[in-house]
GROMACS .gro file of C-alpha atoms in nm:
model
  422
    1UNK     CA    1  -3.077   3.177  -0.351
    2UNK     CA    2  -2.996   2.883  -0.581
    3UNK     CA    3  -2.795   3.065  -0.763
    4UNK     CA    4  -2.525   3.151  -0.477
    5UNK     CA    5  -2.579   2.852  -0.358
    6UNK     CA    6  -2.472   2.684  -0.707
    7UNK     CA    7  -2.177   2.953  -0.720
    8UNK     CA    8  -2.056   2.832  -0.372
    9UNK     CA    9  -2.065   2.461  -0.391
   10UNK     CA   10  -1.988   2.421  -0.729
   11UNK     CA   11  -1.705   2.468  -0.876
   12UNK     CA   12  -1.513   2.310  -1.157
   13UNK     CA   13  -1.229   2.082  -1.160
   14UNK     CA   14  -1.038   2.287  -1.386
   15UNK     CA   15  -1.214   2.635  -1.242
   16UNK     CA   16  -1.006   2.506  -0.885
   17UNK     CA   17  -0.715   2.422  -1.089
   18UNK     CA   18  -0.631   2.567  -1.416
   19UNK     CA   19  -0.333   2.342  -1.606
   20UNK     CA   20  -0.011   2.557  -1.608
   21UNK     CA   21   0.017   2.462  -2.027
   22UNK     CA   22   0.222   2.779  -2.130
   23UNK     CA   23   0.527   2.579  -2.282
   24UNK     CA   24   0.560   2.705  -2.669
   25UNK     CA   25   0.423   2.574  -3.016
   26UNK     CA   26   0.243   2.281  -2.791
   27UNK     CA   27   0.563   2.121  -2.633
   28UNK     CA   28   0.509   1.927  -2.301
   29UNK     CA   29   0.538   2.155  -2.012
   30UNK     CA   30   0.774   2.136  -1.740
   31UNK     CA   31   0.716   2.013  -1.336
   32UNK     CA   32   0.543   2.305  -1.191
   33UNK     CA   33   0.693   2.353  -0.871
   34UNK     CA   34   0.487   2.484  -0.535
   35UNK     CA   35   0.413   2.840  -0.550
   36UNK     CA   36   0.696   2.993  -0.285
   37UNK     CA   37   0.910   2.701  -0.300
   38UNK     CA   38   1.278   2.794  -0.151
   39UNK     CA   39   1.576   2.710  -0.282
   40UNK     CA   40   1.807   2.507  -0.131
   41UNK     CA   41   2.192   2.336  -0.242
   42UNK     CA   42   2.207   2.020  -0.056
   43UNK     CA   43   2.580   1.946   0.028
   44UNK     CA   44   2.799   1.644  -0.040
   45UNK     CA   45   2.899   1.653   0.337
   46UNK     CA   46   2.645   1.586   0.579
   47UNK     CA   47   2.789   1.875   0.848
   48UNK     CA   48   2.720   2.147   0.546
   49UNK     CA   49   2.363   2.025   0.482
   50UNK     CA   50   2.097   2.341   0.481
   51UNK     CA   51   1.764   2.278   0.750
   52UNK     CA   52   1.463   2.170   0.609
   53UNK     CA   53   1.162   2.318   0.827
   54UNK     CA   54   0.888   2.121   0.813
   55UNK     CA   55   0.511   2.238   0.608
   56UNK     CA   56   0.751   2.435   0.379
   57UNK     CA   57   0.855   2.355   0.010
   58UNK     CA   58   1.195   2.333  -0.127
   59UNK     CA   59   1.393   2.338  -0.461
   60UNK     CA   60   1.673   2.188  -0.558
   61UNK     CA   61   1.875   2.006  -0.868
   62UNK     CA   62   2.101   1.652  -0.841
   63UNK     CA   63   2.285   1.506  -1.108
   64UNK     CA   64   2.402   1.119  -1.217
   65UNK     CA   65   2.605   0.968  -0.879
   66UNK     CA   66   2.513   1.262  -0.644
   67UNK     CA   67   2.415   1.193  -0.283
   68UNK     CA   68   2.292   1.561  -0.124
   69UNK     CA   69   2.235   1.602   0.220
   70UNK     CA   70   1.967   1.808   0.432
   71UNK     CA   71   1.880   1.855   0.803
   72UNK     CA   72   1.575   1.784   0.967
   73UNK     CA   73   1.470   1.885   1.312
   74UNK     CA   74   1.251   1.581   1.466
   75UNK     CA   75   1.033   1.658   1.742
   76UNK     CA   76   0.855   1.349   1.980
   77UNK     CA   77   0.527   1.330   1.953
   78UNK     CA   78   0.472   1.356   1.575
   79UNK     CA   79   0.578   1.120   1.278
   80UNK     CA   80   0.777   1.303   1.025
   81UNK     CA   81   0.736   1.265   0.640
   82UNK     CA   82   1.018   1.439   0.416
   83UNK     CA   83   0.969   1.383  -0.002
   84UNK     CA   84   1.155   1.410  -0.289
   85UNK     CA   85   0.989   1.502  -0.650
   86UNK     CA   86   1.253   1.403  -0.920
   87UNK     CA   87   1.101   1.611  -1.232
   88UNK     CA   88   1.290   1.565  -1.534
   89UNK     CA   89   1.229   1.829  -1.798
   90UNK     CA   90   1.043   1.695  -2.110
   91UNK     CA   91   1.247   1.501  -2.332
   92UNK     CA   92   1.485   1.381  -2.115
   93UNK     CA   93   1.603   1.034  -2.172
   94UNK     CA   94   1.678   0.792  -1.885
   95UNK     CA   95   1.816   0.416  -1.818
   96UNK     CA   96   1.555   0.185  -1.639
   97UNK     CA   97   1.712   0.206  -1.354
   98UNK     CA   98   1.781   0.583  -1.291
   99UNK     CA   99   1.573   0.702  -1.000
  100UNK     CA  100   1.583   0.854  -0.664
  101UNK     CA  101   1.692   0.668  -0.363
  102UNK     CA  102   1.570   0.909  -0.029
  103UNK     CA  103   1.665   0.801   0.379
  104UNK     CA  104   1.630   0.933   0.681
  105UNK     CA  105   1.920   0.842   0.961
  106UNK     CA  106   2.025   0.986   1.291
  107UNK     CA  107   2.322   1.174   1.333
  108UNK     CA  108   2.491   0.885   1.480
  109UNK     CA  109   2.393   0.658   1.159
  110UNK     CA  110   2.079   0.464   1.284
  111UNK     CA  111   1.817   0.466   0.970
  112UNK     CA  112   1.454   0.564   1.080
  113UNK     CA  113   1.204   0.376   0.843
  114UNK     CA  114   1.294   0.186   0.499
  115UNK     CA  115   1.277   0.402   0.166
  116UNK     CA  116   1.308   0.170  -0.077
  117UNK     CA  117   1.448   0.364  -0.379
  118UNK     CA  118   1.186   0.430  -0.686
  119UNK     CA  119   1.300   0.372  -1.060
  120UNK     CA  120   1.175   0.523  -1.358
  121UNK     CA  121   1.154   0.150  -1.497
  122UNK     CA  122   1.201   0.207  -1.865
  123UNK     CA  123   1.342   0.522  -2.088
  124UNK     CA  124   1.030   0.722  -2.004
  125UNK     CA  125   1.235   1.008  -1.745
  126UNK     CA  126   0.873   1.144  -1.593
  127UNK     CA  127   0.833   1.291  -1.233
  128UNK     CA  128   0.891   1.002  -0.973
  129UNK     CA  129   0.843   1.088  -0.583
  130UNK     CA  130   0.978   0.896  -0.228
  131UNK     CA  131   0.918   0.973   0.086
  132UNK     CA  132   1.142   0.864   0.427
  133UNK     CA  133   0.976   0.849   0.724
  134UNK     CA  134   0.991   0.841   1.147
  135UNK     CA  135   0.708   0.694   1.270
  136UNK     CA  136   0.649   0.787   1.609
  137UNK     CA  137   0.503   0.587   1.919
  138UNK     CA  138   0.674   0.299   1.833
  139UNK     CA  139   0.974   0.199   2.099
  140UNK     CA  140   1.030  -0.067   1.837
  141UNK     CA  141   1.137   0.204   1.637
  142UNK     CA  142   1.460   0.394   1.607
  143UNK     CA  143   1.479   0.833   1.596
  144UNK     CA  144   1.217   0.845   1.872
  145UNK     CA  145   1.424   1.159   2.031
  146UNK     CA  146   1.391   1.487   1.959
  147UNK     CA  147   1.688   1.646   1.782
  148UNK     CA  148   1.866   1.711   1.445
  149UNK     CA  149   1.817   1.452   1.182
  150UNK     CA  150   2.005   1.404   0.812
  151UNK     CA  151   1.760   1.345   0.533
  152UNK     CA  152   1.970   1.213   0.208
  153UNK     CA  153   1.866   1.221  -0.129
  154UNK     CA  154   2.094   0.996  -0.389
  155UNK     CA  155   2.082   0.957  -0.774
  156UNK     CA  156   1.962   0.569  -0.826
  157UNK     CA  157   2.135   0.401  -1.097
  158UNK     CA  158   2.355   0.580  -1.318
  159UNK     CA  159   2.695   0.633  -1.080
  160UNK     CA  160   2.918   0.768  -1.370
  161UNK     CA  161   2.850   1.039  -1.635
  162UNK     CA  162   2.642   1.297  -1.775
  163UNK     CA  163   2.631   1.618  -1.684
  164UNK     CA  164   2.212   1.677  -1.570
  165UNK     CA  165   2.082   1.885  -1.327
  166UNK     CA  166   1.727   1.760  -1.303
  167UNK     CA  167   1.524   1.981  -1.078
  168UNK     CA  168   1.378   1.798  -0.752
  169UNK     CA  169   1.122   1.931  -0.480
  170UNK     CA  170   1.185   1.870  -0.160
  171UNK     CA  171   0.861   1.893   0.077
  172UNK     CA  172   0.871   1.772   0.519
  173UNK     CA  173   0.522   1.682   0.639
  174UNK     CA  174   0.465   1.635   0.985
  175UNK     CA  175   0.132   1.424   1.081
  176UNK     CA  176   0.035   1.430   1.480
  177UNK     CA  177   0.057   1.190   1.728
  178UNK     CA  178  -0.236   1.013   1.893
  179UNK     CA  179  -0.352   1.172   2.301
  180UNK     CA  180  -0.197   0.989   2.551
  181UNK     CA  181  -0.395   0.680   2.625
  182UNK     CA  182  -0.602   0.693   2.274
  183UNK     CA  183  -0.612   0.327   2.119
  184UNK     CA  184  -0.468   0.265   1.771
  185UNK     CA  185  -0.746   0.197   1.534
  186UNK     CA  186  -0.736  -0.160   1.394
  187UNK     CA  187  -0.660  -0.230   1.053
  188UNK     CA  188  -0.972  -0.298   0.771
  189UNK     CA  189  -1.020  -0.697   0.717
  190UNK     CA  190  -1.236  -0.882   0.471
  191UNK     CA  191  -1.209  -0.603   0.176
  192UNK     CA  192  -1.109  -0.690  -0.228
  193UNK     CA  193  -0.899  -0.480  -0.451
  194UNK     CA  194  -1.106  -0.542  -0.763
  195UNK     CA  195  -1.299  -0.297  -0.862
  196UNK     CA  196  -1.670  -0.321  -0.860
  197UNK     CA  197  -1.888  -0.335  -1.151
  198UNK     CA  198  -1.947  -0.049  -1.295
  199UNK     CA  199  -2.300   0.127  -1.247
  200UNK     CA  200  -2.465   0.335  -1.517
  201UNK     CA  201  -2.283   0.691  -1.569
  202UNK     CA  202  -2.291   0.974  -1.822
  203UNK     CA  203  -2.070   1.109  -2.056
  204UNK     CA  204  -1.745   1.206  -1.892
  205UNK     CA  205  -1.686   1.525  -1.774
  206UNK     CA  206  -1.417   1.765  -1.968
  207UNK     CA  207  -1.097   1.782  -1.727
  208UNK     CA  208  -0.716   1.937  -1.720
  209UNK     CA  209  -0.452   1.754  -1.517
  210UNK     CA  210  -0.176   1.948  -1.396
  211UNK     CA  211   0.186   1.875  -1.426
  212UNK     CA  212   0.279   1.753  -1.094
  213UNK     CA  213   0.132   1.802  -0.696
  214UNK     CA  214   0.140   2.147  -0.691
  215UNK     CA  215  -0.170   2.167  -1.017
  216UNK     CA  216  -0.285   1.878  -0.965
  217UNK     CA  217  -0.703   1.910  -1.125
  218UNK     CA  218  -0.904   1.767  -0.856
  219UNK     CA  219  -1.130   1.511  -0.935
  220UNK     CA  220  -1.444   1.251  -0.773
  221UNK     CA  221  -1.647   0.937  -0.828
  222UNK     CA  222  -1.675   0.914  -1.211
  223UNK     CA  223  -1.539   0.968  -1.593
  224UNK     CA  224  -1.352   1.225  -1.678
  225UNK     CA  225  -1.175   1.330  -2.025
  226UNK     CA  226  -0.863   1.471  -2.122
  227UNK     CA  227  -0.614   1.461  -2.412
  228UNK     CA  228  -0.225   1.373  -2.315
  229UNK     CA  229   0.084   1.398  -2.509
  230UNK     CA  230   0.386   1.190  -2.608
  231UNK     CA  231   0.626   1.232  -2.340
  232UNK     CA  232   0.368   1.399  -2.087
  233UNK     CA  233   0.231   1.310  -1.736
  234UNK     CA  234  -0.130   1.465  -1.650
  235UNK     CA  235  -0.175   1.469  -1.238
  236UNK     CA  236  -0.466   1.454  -1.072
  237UNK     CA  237  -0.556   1.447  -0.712
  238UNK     CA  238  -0.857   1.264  -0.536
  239UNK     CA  239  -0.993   1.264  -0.189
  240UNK     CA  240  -0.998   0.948  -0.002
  241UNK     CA  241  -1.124   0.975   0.393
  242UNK     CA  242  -1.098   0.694   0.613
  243UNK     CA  243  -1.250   0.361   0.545
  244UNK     CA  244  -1.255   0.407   0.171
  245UNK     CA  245  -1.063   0.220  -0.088
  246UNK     CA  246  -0.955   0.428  -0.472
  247UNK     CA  247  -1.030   0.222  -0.804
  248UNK     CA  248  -0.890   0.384  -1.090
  249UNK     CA  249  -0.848   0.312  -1.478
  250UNK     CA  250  -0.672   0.515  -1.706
  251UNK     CA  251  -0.772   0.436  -2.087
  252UNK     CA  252  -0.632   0.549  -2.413
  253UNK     CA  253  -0.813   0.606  -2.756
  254UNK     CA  254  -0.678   0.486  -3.039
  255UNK     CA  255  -0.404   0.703  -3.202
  256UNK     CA  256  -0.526   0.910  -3.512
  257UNK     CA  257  -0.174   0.982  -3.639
  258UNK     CA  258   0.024   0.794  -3.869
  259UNK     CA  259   0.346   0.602  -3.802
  260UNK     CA  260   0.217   0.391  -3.466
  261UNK     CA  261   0.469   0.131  -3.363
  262UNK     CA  262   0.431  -0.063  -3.033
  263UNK     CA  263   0.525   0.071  -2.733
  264UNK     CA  264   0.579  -0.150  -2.412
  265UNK     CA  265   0.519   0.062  -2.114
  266UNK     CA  266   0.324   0.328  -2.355
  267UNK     CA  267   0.045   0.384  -2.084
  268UNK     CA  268   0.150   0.429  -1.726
  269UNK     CA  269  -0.063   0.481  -1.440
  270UNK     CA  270   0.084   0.614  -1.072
  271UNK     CA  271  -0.055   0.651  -0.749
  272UNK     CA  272   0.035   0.854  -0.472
  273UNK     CA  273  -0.035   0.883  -0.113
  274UNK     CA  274  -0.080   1.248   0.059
  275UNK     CA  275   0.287   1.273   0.186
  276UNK     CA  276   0.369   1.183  -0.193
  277UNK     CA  277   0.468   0.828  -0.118
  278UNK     CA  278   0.437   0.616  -0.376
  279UNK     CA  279   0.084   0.384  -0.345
  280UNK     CA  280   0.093   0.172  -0.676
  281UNK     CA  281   0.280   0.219  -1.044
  282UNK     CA  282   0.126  -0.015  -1.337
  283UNK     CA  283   0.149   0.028  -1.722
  284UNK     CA  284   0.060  -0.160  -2.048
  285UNK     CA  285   0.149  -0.137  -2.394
  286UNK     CA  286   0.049   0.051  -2.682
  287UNK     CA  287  -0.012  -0.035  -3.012
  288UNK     CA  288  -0.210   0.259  -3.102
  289UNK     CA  289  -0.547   0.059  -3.040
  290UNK     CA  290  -0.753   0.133  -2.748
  291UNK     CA  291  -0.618   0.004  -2.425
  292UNK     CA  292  -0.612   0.043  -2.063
  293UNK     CA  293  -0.482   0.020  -1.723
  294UNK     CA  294  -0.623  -0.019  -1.367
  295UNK     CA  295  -0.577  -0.045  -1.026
  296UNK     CA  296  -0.749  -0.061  -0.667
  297UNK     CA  297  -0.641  -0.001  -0.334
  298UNK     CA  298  -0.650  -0.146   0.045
  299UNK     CA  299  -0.925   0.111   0.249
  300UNK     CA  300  -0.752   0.418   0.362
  301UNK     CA  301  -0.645   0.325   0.758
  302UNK     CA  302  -0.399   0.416   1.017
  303UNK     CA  303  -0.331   0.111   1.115
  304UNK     CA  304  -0.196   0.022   0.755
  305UNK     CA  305   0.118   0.145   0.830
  306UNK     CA  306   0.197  -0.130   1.145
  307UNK     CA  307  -0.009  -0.404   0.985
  308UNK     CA  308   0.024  -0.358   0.583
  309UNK     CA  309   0.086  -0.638   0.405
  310UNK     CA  310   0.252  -0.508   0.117
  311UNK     CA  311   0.417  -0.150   0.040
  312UNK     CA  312   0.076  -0.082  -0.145
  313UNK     CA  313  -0.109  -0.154   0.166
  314UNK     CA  314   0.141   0.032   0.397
  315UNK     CA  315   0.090   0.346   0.208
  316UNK     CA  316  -0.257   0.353   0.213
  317UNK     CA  317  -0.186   0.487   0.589
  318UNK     CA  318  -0.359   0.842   0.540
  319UNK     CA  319  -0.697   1.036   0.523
  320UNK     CA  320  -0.623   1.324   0.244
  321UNK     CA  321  -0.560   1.390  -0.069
  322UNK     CA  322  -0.439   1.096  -0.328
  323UNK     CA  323  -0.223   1.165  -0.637
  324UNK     CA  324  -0.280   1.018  -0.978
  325UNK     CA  325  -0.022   1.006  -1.274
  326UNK     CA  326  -0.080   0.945  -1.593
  327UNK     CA  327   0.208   0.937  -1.806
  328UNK     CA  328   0.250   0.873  -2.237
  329UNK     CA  329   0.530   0.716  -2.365
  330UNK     CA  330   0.736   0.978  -2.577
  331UNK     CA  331   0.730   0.695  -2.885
  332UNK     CA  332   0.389   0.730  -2.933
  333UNK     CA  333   0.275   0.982  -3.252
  334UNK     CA  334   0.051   1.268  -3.139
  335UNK     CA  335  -0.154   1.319  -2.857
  336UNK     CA  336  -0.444   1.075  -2.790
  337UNK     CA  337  -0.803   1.128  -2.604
  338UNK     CA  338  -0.729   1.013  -2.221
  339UNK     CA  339  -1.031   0.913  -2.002
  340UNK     CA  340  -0.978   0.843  -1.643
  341UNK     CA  341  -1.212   0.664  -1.424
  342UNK     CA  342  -1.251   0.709  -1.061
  343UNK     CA  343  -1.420   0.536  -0.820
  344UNK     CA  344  -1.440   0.590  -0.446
  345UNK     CA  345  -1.636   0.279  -0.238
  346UNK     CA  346  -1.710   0.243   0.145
  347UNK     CA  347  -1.843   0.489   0.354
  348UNK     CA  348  -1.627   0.751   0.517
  349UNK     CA  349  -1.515   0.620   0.902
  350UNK     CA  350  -1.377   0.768   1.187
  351UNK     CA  351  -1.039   0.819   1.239
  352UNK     CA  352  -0.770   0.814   1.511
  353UNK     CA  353  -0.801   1.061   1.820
  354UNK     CA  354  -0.513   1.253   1.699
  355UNK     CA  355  -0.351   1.475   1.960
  356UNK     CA  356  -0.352   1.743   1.725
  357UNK     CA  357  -0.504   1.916   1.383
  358UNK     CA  358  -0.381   1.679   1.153
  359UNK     CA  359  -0.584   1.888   0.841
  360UNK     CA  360  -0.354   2.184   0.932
  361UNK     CA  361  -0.098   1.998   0.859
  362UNK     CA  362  -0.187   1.882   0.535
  363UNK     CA  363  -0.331   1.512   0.599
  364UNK     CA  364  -0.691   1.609   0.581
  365UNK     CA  365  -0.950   1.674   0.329
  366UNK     CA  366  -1.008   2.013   0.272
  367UNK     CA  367  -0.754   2.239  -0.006
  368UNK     CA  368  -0.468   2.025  -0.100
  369UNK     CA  369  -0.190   2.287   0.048
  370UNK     CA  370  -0.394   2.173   0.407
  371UNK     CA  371  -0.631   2.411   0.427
  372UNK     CA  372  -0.945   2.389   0.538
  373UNK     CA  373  -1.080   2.726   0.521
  374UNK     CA  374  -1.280   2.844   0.177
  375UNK     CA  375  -1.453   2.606  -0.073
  376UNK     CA  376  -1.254   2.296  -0.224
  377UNK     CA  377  -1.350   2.058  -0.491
  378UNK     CA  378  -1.560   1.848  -0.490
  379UNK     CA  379  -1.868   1.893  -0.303
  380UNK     CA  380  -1.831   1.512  -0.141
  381UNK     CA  381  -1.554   1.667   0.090
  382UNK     CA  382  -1.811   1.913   0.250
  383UNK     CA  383  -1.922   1.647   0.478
  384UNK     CA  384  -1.577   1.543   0.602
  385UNK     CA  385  -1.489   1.879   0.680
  386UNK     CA  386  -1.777   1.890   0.923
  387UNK     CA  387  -1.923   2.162   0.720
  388UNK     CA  388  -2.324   2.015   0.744
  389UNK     CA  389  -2.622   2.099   0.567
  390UNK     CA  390  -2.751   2.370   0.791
  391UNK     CA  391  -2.465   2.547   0.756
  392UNK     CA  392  -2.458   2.548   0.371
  393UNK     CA  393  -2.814   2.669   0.405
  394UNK     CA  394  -2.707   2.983   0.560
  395UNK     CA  395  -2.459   3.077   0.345
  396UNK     CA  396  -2.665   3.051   0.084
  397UNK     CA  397  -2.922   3.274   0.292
  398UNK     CA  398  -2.689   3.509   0.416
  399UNK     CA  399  -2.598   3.604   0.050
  400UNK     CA  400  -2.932   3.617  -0.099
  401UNK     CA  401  -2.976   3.823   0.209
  402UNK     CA  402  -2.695   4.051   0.098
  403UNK     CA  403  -2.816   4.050  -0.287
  404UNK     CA  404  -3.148   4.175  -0.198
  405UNK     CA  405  -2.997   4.463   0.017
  406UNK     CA  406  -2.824   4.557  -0.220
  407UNK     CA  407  -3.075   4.583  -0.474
  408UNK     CA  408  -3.291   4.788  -0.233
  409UNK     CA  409  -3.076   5.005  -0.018
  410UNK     CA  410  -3.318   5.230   0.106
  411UNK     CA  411  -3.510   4.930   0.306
  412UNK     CA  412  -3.211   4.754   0.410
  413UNK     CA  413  -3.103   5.077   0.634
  414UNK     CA  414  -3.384   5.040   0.849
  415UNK     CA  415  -3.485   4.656   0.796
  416UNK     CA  416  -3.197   4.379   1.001
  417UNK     CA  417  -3.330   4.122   0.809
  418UNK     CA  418  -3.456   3.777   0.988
  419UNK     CA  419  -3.252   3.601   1.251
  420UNK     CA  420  -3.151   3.292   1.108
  421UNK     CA  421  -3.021   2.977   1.328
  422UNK     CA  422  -2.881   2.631   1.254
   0.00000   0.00000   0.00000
């Protein structure tokens, strides 16, 4: 019985999600877009633009000065969410401020929520992600009608030449209202953004970050290890419910190679939010000595997105899934030993009386495509899936139950086994 129960609550990080590293001779691998991801051509007119339905993935490519357009179909009782991944493939080079600028507007022009635009800040060209956004409930608030809707996406920065075709993923995310009557939840007061003192932990645990959302390696409360590249971004995705605020610190090992030189953004450190809006983007330079970067967040809570003081704040708006990047300047020599620190504080709350299943549609904890059905990583999540002890118990049961049968078949045709109850 321990046994199955070991097999069914524990699996790996990089058992859940195995990194997608099959580029040749070692190179850094390219964005791995969502499995079923459709392709799309946005148009340059906005009366051309191809329908984005929402929960589904898209694929797409924009090059220096485009503007591409997309339709949405808004419905009123649930605040929409539509993202754009900008993945440059490895190598490329980029101006500091190249980027992605995304909006949302009515057909008749009115904008529906600010999107400031996100910049690649330096030559590092590494996946970036925006989101543009209706929230809903708010008569303060434009786009509360049902109906068609143009979602833009623009090249930031460079308005003249080159000839790229960067690949982007395009991804709509609607999260349920609140019931009719239900009070807003207020926002989180007295709480600090530095990190705690650390406790006593073990050596960290061996890990694989993915290249993007789609593989990111799910990881929990502790240290974990991994190598990174020059030029590469390792994702990694951690589960934050309601209540609880993310401390993270990414730190590098010192270089073994020859040739180090100093780098100024050489270690960059990303956060992301579970509609893939951007939470928090820090880095530090690298000499080739050990260094390190960190960074803490407001508690997750729905009220963060009326009352946030700061874009940081505003984005911690969601129970789900949270997205960490850690990217390696392409000046460094040779890959260098990564460990990344997590740390989850404050007990898990409850959240808004959503008139709706807001897990279903992907702003919950269980798999990171929305899911809740089968076994996710970690183990922590169990309880916020309502999934309690009693239950575990009888899986485990139940399959010891079906082991033994099976290693005695002639009792188990005439024995029903006990009755077991929660």
């Amino acid at each position: 019985m321990a046994a199955a129960l070991c097999v069914l609550l524990l699996p790996t990080a990089a058992a859940a999600h195995p990194r997608s590293d099959d580029a040749p001779g070692g190179a850094v691998p390219s964005y791995r877009l969502a499995d079923g991801a459709v392709p799309v051509t946005g148009t340059a007119s906005s009366a051309d633009g191809p329908q984005l339905e929402r929960e589904k993935v898209y694929s797409d490519t924009i090059s220096p000065g485009q503007k591409k357009y997309y339709r949405v179909r808004l419905d009123d009782t649930s605040s929409a969410f539509v993202s754009t991944v900008l993945a440059p493939p490895p190598g490329s080079e980029s101006a500091i401020l190249d980027g992605i600028q995304v909006s949302l507007v009515s057909t008749d022009g009115r904008s529906c929520g600010s999107s400031p635009a996100v910049y690649f800040g330096g030559e590092t060209a590494r996946p970036v992600a925006a989101y543009a956004s209706r929230r809903i409930g708010d008569s303060s608030v434009p786009c509360q009608e049902a109906g068609d809707y143009f979602y833009t996406v623009a090249w930031a920065g460079s308005k003249t030449g080159g000839t790229a075709k960067w690949p982007i993923e395009l991804r709509y995310m609607s999260e349920p209202g609140l019931k009719p009557g239900a009070a807003e939840p207020e926002a989180p007061t007295g709480w600090s953004s530095k990190a705690p003192s650390p406790g006593e932990g073990g050596a960290p645990q061996k890990v694989s970050g993915g290249t993007g959302f789609n593989d990111a390696a799910a990881v929990d409360d502790g240290a974990w290890r991994d190598d990174i590249r020059p030029g590469e971004s390792r994702f990694y995705r951690v589960p934050v419910a309601w209540g609880q605020q993310l401390f993270l610190r990414a730190q590098l090992a010192n270089t073994t190679s020859d040739g180090s030189s100093f780098t100024a953004n050489g270690l960059r450190l990303a956060l992301y939010n579970t509609a893939r809006g951007r939470v928090a983007d820090k880095s530090t330079g690298y000499t080739g000595a050990p260094t390190g970067v960190d960074l803490g967040t407001a508690p997750a809570a729905y009220a963060n997105r009326f009352e946030g003081d700061t874009d940081a704040e505003s984005a911690m708006r969601f129970q789900g899934w949270y997205y960490v990047q850690v990217s390696l300047d392409p000046k460094v020599s040779g890959s260098v030993p990564l460990t990344l620190n997590v740390g989850i504080e404050g007990a898990a709350q409850q959240g808004p009386a959503y008139d709706g299943d807001a897990a279903a549609a992907g702003f919950g904890l269980g798999d990171a495509d929305g899911s809740t059905s089968g076994t996710s990583f970690p183990m922590r999540a169990l309880g916020f899936t309502g999934i309690g002890v009693g239950t575990v118990l009888v899986l485990g049961l139940g399959t010891w139950h079906l082991l033994s049968r099976r290693r005695h078949p002639a009792e188990s045709r005439t024995d029903t086994g006990p009755a077991y109850s929660r």
